[in-house]
Protein backbone atom coordinates (compact mmCIF):
# COMPACT_ATOMS: atom_id res chain seq x y z
CA MET A 1 -46.04 -14.76 194.55
CA SER A 2 -44.76 -11.40 195.82
CA ASP A 3 -42.44 -11.09 198.80
CA ALA A 4 -43.86 -10.27 202.23
CA ILE A 5 -42.63 -8.58 205.40
CA SER A 6 -41.97 -11.27 208.00
CA TRP A 7 -40.16 -9.42 210.82
CA VAL A 8 -40.17 -5.87 212.16
CA LYS A 9 -38.07 -4.65 215.07
CA VAL A 10 -38.67 -1.30 216.75
CA SER A 11 -35.97 0.10 219.04
CA ALA A 12 -35.72 3.14 221.30
CA CYS A 13 -32.22 4.58 221.57
CA THR A 14 -30.94 7.51 223.65
CA LEU A 15 -27.94 9.40 222.27
CA PRO A 16 -26.16 11.59 224.87
CA LEU A 17 -24.72 14.92 223.72
CA ALA A 18 -21.21 15.89 224.81
CA ASN A 19 -22.34 19.36 225.98
CA PRO A 20 -25.77 20.82 226.87
CA ILE A 21 -27.11 22.69 223.83
CA SER A 22 -28.80 26.09 224.07
CA ASP A 23 -30.62 28.13 221.45
CA ALA A 24 -33.02 31.05 221.76
CA LYS A 25 -35.79 28.84 223.18
CA VAL A 26 -33.58 28.21 226.22
CA LEU A 27 -32.75 31.88 226.75
CA THR A 28 -36.44 32.80 226.64
CA GLY A 29 -37.18 30.11 229.26
CA ARG A 30 -39.38 28.00 227.01
CA GLN A 31 -37.10 24.97 226.98
CA LYS A 32 -34.24 23.50 228.97
CA PRO A 33 -30.81 22.93 227.40
CA MET A 34 -30.76 19.80 225.26
CA THR A 35 -28.66 16.98 226.67
CA GLU A 36 -29.74 14.00 224.56
CA ILE A 37 -31.59 12.91 221.43
CA ALA A 38 -34.13 10.09 221.41
CA LEU A 39 -33.92 7.88 218.32
CA LEU A 40 -36.55 5.49 217.02
CA PHE A 41 -35.06 2.75 214.82
CA VAL A 42 -37.02 0.34 212.65
CA GLU A 43 -35.42 -2.75 211.17
CA MET A 44 -37.36 -5.11 208.93
CA LYS A 45 -36.88 -8.28 206.92
CA THR A 46 -38.94 -10.10 204.32
CA ARG A 47 -39.63 -13.75 203.69
CA ASP A 48 -37.12 -13.70 200.82
CA GLY A 49 -34.36 -12.13 202.92
CA ALA A 50 -34.53 -8.45 201.94
CA GLU A 51 -33.64 -6.00 204.74
CA GLY A 52 -34.22 -2.34 205.51
CA VAL A 53 -33.44 0.11 208.30
CA GLY A 54 -35.04 3.47 209.08
CA PHE A 55 -35.10 6.03 211.84
CA SER A 56 -36.93 8.95 213.36
CA TYR A 57 -35.96 11.11 216.31
CA SER A 58 -37.14 13.49 219.01
CA LYS A 59 -35.41 16.27 220.93
CA ARG A 60 -36.04 17.06 224.62
CA ALA A 61 -39.33 15.14 224.80
CA GLY A 62 -41.47 12.69 222.86
CA GLY A 63 -39.11 9.76 222.38
CA PRO A 64 -41.01 7.32 224.65
CA GLY A 65 -44.26 8.36 222.99
CA GLN A 66 -42.91 7.67 219.50
CA PHE A 67 -41.68 4.26 220.60
CA ALA A 68 -45.01 3.40 222.23
CA HIS A 69 -46.94 4.36 219.10
CA ALA A 70 -44.53 2.47 216.85
CA LYS A 71 -44.98 -0.69 218.94
CA GLU A 72 -48.75 -0.49 218.54
CA ILE A 73 -48.76 -0.08 214.77
CA ALA A 74 -45.78 -2.28 213.76
CA PRO A 75 -47.78 -5.55 213.55
CA VAL A 76 -49.96 -4.25 210.70
CA LEU A 77 -46.95 -4.56 208.35
CA ILE A 78 -46.54 -8.31 208.83
CA GLY A 79 -47.49 -10.19 205.66
CA GLU A 80 -47.58 -7.05 203.50
CA ASP A 81 -45.67 -6.56 200.24
CA PRO A 82 -42.82 -4.15 201.10
CA ASN A 83 -42.92 -2.61 197.63
CA ASP A 84 -46.35 -1.09 198.27
CA ILE A 85 -44.88 1.82 200.23
CA ALA A 86 -47.64 4.38 199.64
CA LYS A 87 -50.28 1.82 200.60
CA LEU A 88 -48.35 0.86 203.73
CA TRP A 89 -47.93 4.51 204.78
CA ASP A 90 -51.71 4.89 204.68
CA LYS A 91 -52.20 1.62 206.55
CA LEU A 92 -49.84 2.71 209.33
CA CYS A 93 -51.52 6.10 209.48
CA TRP A 94 -55.03 4.66 209.78
CA ALA A 95 -53.85 2.14 212.38
CA GLY A 96 -53.35 5.10 214.70
CA ALA A 97 -55.68 7.65 213.13
CA SER A 98 -57.47 8.47 216.38
CA VAL A 99 -54.37 10.39 217.55
CA GLY A 100 -54.19 12.38 214.34
CA ARG A 101 -52.30 12.57 211.07
CA SER A 102 -49.51 14.89 212.16
CA GLY A 103 -47.19 15.27 215.12
CA LEU A 104 -45.88 12.40 217.21
CA SER A 105 -47.91 9.67 215.50
CA VAL A 106 -46.64 10.62 212.04
CA GLN A 107 -43.06 10.90 213.30
CA ALA A 108 -43.32 7.28 214.44
CA ILE A 109 -44.50 6.29 210.96
CA GLY A 110 -41.46 8.04 209.49
CA ALA A 111 -39.07 5.36 210.77
CA PHE A 112 -41.09 2.59 209.06
CA ASP A 113 -41.33 4.54 205.82
CA VAL A 114 -37.59 5.20 205.66
CA ALA A 115 -36.91 1.49 206.29
CA LEU A 116 -39.24 0.51 203.44
CA TRP A 117 -37.49 2.88 201.02
CA ASP A 118 -34.08 1.70 202.23
CA MET A 119 -35.14 -1.88 201.51
CA LYS A 120 -36.49 -0.99 198.07
CA ALA A 121 -33.27 0.75 197.05
CA LYS A 122 -31.15 -2.13 198.34
CA ARG A 123 -33.22 -4.62 196.34
CA ALA A 124 -32.59 -2.49 193.25
CA GLY A 125 -28.87 -2.28 194.03
CA LEU A 126 -29.06 1.52 194.03
CA SER A 127 -28.48 4.31 196.49
CA LEU A 128 -31.72 5.89 197.67
CA ALA A 129 -30.85 9.03 195.69
CA LYS A 130 -30.34 7.06 192.47
CA LEU A 131 -33.55 5.12 193.01
CA LEU A 132 -35.51 8.36 193.37
CA GLY A 133 -33.65 10.09 190.51
CA THR A 134 -30.85 12.56 191.19
CA HIS A 135 -29.99 15.96 189.79
CA ARG A 136 -26.48 15.94 191.33
CA ASP A 137 -23.88 13.76 193.05
CA SER A 138 -23.08 16.31 195.77
CA VAL A 139 -25.00 19.00 197.66
CA ARG A 140 -23.94 22.29 199.26
CA CYS A 141 -23.68 21.85 203.02
CA TYR A 142 -23.55 24.16 206.03
CA ASN A 143 -22.73 23.46 209.68
CA THR A 144 -24.98 24.39 212.61
CA SER A 145 -23.51 22.53 215.58
CA GLY A 146 -20.69 25.06 216.12
CA GLY A 147 -22.94 28.12 216.25
CA PHE A 148 -25.24 27.59 219.23
CA LEU A 149 -25.85 30.37 221.75
CA HIS A 150 -24.08 28.61 224.62
CA THR A 151 -20.86 28.98 222.59
CA PRO A 152 -18.66 31.97 223.63
CA LEU A 153 -17.80 34.42 220.87
CA ASP A 154 -14.11 33.47 220.70
CA GLN A 155 -15.01 29.77 220.45
CA LEU A 156 -17.50 30.65 217.71
CA MET A 157 -14.56 31.81 215.57
CA VAL A 158 -12.60 28.65 216.32
CA ASN A 159 -15.58 26.48 215.39
CA ALA A 160 -16.19 28.40 212.16
CA SER A 161 -12.56 28.05 211.09
CA ALA A 162 -12.60 24.32 211.90
CA SER A 163 -15.71 23.82 209.77
CA VAL A 164 -14.19 25.67 206.84
CA ALA A 165 -11.03 23.57 207.15
CA GLN A 166 -13.20 20.44 207.10
CA GLY A 167 -14.66 21.53 203.76
CA ILE A 168 -18.04 22.80 205.00
CA GLY A 169 -19.63 25.30 202.61
CA GLY A 170 -21.57 27.51 205.02
CA ILE A 171 -21.93 28.42 208.70
CA LYS A 172 -25.23 28.88 210.56
CA LEU A 173 -25.37 30.97 213.73
CA LYS A 174 -28.09 30.90 216.33
CA VAL A 175 -29.68 34.27 217.18
CA GLY A 176 -32.76 35.33 219.14
CA GLN A 177 -31.19 36.48 222.39
CA PRO A 178 -33.21 38.87 224.57
CA ASP A 179 -30.55 41.51 223.86
CA CYS A 180 -30.64 41.91 220.08
CA ASP A 181 -27.38 43.86 220.10
CA LYS A 182 -25.56 40.71 221.20
CA ASP A 183 -26.92 38.89 218.15
CA ILE A 184 -25.67 41.61 215.85
CA GLU A 185 -22.27 41.57 217.55
CA ARG A 186 -21.87 37.82 217.07
CA VAL A 187 -23.03 37.78 213.45
CA SER A 188 -20.88 40.81 212.58
CA ALA A 189 -17.82 39.22 214.17
CA VAL A 190 -18.22 35.96 212.25
CA ARG A 191 -18.91 37.86 209.03
CA GLN A 192 -15.69 39.81 209.46
CA HIS A 193 -13.82 36.62 210.39
CA LEU A 194 -14.99 34.64 207.33
CA GLY A 195 -15.09 37.49 204.82
CA ASP A 196 -17.84 39.21 202.85
CA ARG A 197 -18.70 36.34 200.51
CA PHE A 198 -18.61 33.21 202.67
CA PRO A 199 -22.15 31.78 203.11
CA ILE A 200 -23.61 32.55 206.55
CA MET A 201 -27.12 31.80 207.80
CA VAL A 202 -28.84 32.78 211.07
CA ASP A 203 -31.61 31.03 213.00
CA ALA A 204 -33.88 32.69 215.59
CA ASN A 205 -35.77 29.46 216.46
CA GLN A 206 -39.19 31.21 216.42
CA GLN A 207 -38.36 33.55 219.31
CA TRP A 208 -39.03 37.00 217.83
CA ASP A 209 -42.39 38.74 217.77
CA ARG A 210 -43.38 40.57 214.59
CA PRO A 211 -41.93 44.02 215.52
CA THR A 212 -38.64 42.49 216.67
CA ALA A 213 -38.39 40.34 213.55
CA GLN A 214 -39.01 43.41 211.39
CA ARG A 215 -36.24 45.36 213.11
CA MET A 216 -33.76 42.47 213.14
CA CYS A 217 -34.29 41.59 209.49
CA ARG A 218 -33.58 45.25 208.67
CA ARG A 219 -30.40 45.25 210.78
CA LEU A 220 -29.22 41.95 209.30
CA GLU A 221 -29.96 42.95 205.71
CA PRO A 222 -26.49 44.46 205.01
CA MET A 223 -24.69 41.29 206.15
CA ASN A 224 -25.29 39.35 202.93
CA LEU A 225 -26.84 36.31 204.65
CA ILE A 226 -28.03 33.24 202.78
CA TRP A 227 -31.19 33.25 204.91
CA ILE A 228 -32.83 34.28 208.18
CA GLU A 229 -34.44 31.18 209.68
CA GLU A 230 -37.61 30.95 211.76
CA PRO A 231 -37.80 34.63 212.74
CA LEU A 232 -41.41 34.04 213.87
CA ASP A 233 -43.60 31.27 215.23
CA ALA A 234 -43.64 28.28 212.89
CA TYR A 235 -47.37 28.72 212.20
CA ASP A 236 -47.26 32.46 211.58
CA HIS A 237 -47.36 32.09 207.82
CA GLU A 238 -48.68 35.62 207.22
CA GLY A 239 -45.89 37.14 209.31
CA HIS A 240 -43.21 35.15 207.50
CA ALA A 241 -44.74 36.07 204.15
CA THR A 242 -44.56 39.78 205.03
CA LEU A 243 -40.87 39.48 205.85
CA ALA A 244 -40.17 37.43 202.72
CA ALA A 245 -41.82 40.08 200.55
CA GLN A 246 -40.16 43.05 202.25
CA PHE A 247 -36.51 42.02 202.55
CA ASP A 248 -33.89 40.86 200.07
CA THR A 249 -32.47 38.34 202.54
CA PRO A 250 -34.38 35.07 202.05
CA ILE A 251 -36.65 33.76 204.81
CA ALA A 252 -36.34 30.06 205.75
CA THR A 253 -38.83 28.04 207.78
CA GLY A 254 -40.74 24.74 207.89
CA GLU A 255 -38.69 22.41 210.09
CA MET A 256 -41.29 22.25 212.87
CA LEU A 257 -44.18 21.28 210.59
CA THR A 258 -45.28 17.65 210.69
CA SER A 259 -47.49 17.02 207.66
CA VAL A 260 -47.84 17.69 203.93
CA GLN A 261 -50.91 19.79 204.65
CA GLU A 262 -49.03 22.11 207.04
CA HIS A 263 -46.29 22.63 204.46
CA TRP A 264 -48.82 23.34 201.74
CA ASP A 265 -50.38 26.03 203.93
CA LEU A 266 -46.94 27.61 204.35
CA ILE A 267 -46.15 27.39 200.63
CA ARG A 268 -49.43 28.85 199.46
CA HIS A 269 -48.93 31.84 201.77
CA ARG A 270 -45.53 32.44 200.09
CA ALA A 271 -44.11 32.36 203.62
CA ALA A 272 -40.69 30.86 202.80
CA ASP A 273 -37.97 31.49 200.25
CA TYR A 274 -36.24 28.36 201.60
CA LEU A 275 -38.47 25.50 202.70
CA MET A 276 -36.96 23.32 205.44
CA PRO A 277 -38.95 20.07 205.67
CA ASP A 278 -37.69 17.38 208.04
CA GLY A 279 -38.20 13.88 206.63
CA PRO A 280 -38.64 12.04 209.95
CA ARG A 281 -40.92 14.77 211.32
CA VAL A 282 -43.29 14.75 208.34
CA GLY A 283 -43.61 10.95 208.34
CA GLY A 284 -40.73 9.78 206.17
CA ILE A 285 -39.71 9.87 202.53
CA THR A 286 -43.18 9.34 201.05
CA PRO A 287 -44.65 12.62 202.39
CA PHE A 288 -41.33 14.44 201.98
CA LEU A 289 -41.43 13.81 198.22
CA LYS A 290 -44.94 15.28 198.05
CA ILE A 291 -43.74 18.39 199.89
CA ALA A 292 -40.75 18.73 197.56
CA GLN A 293 -43.05 18.56 194.52
CA LEU A 294 -45.24 21.33 195.94
CA ALA A 295 -42.17 23.43 196.71
CA GLU A 296 -40.70 22.95 193.25
CA HIS A 297 -44.01 23.90 191.61
CA ALA A 298 -44.06 27.10 193.70
CA GLY A 299 -40.45 27.97 192.85
CA VAL A 300 -39.29 27.64 196.47
CA MET A 301 -35.72 26.67 197.36
CA LEU A 302 -35.05 23.65 199.58
CA ALA A 303 -32.91 23.14 202.70
CA PRO A 304 -33.99 20.05 204.69
CA HIS A 305 -33.58 20.19 208.46
CA PHE A 306 -31.14 17.96 210.44
CA ALA A 307 -30.73 14.17 209.75
CA MET A 308 -28.13 14.57 207.00
CA GLU A 309 -27.83 10.77 206.68
CA LEU A 310 -31.29 10.81 205.10
CA HIS A 311 -31.56 14.29 203.66
CA ILE A 312 -28.42 14.12 201.52
CA HIS A 313 -30.30 11.62 199.33
CA LEU A 314 -33.52 13.63 199.21
CA ALA A 315 -31.80 16.96 198.55
CA ALA A 316 -29.89 15.40 195.63
CA THR A 317 -33.21 14.80 193.87
CA TYR A 318 -34.39 18.43 194.05
CA LYS A 319 -34.29 20.37 190.79
CA THR A 320 -32.99 23.68 192.21
CA GLU A 321 -29.61 23.62 194.00
CA PRO A 322 -30.42 22.95 197.69
CA TRP A 323 -28.52 23.05 200.98
CA VAL A 324 -28.07 20.18 203.47
CA GLU A 325 -27.50 20.78 207.17
CA HIS A 326 -24.33 19.16 208.52
CA PHE A 327 -24.72 17.80 212.06
CA GLU A 328 -22.15 15.30 213.28
CA TRP A 329 -24.30 14.42 216.32
CA LEU A 330 -25.79 11.22 214.85
CA GLU A 331 -22.50 9.85 213.50
CA PRO A 332 -21.85 7.47 216.47
CA LEU A 333 -25.06 5.62 215.56
CA PHE A 334 -23.78 4.47 212.17
CA ASN A 335 -20.75 2.59 210.86
CA GLU A 336 -20.42 4.78 207.75
CA ARG A 337 -19.44 8.45 207.34
CA ILE A 338 -20.62 11.00 204.77
CA GLN A 339 -17.78 12.66 202.89
CA ILE A 340 -17.34 16.44 202.65
CA GLN A 341 -15.36 18.11 199.88
CA ASP A 342 -15.04 21.69 198.62
CA GLY A 343 -18.09 22.94 200.49
CA ARG A 344 -20.28 20.05 199.40
CA MET A 345 -21.57 16.80 200.87
CA LEU A 346 -21.05 13.80 198.60
CA VAL A 347 -24.10 11.62 198.01
CA PRO A 348 -23.40 8.08 199.30
CA THR A 349 -23.17 5.42 196.60
CA LEU A 350 -23.84 2.32 198.72
CA PRO A 351 -27.26 0.69 198.21
CA GLY A 352 -30.15 2.20 200.16
CA LEU A 353 -29.38 4.92 202.70
CA GLY A 354 -25.83 3.62 202.78
CA VAL A 355 -25.77 3.31 206.59
CA SER A 356 -25.83 0.44 209.07
CA LEU A 357 -26.39 0.61 212.82
CA SER A 358 -23.23 0.66 214.93
CA GLU A 359 -22.50 -1.35 218.05
CA GLN A 360 -22.70 1.95 219.94
CA ALA A 361 -26.29 2.35 218.77
CA ARG A 362 -27.02 -1.11 220.15
CA ARG A 363 -25.45 -0.20 223.49
CA TRP A 364 -27.52 2.98 223.73
CA THR A 365 -30.74 1.07 222.99
CA THR A 366 -33.11 1.26 225.98
CA ALA A 367 -36.08 -0.80 224.75
CA SER A 368 -37.13 -2.89 221.75
CA PHE A 369 -40.15 -4.70 220.35
CA GLU A 370 -40.45 -7.33 217.62
CA ALA A 371 -43.38 -8.29 215.44
CA THR A 372 -43.12 -11.55 213.47
CA ALA A 373 -45.17 -13.61 211.08
């Protein structure tokens, strides 16, 4: 008789950030500075004693909604075979289908899906990357957390140097200020500071209109950037495609999309040179792998957004050399640390995701729910 899920715990956790975070969305008045991140954790056990842990997250808003949805759908997993991950993804999706198959509801499913894959890899005695099938044991990584717009220019240089000293392979800078000249000044200064060949990316967080994006891509073209990220609204696939076709500097986008279908629409428009899917946002590992297959078939490069604790494993399985985004923000939630060396992030070798929840994560937990057999 096959094993069966006997216990599922859903937890809401609020992680405070040391400093309020501002990007272009704050400067345009569309959002307030970010002061915390809401995490959704799922822990599960089976009748035979197998265990798995997964997570999803939300920034600025949506955390309570994810937790509420997860509580409603968690009981449908009780008694199910944890190996039937694709079947269980569909079952969770249809349990809440009246609120749609993208957005907040799917992000709640993501935490369950990651926990199921974590459990499957642990049962096999393999890291998640090895279970899925790797192309590499390390992945190029770049740091974003030191390049936000609230950071003064002189501190930007200090942060960049610190990241390089840590072994980070690239630096991403936020752009999209109302005064475009200030963006050019900051990028030019960091380019001069790090040299002509060091990998630098920029991210406008969807805050340019089409004429501004056209002008800024032209002005940034001589700076030898790895990519220009989200120059336009996340759903303006035609606009992104025009920029991707016109300029040598690659265009990156996709992090705000929350389904396989939305990513396919972006891919078929040829709107991204670098696709940036976010595993928790698209509903976990199961849909992420579908997106990666579509991207590989289209010859698109891959750079997953945020959540390096998960994405290091998924990026390691991609055929073309990818990038992983280094964010230290989530580190207090886990007992383990990902290693950085010579510009690359080393793929963890422990079974599953290779992470366990810390006591700090328990202390930051604000609510929980358990479903049992």
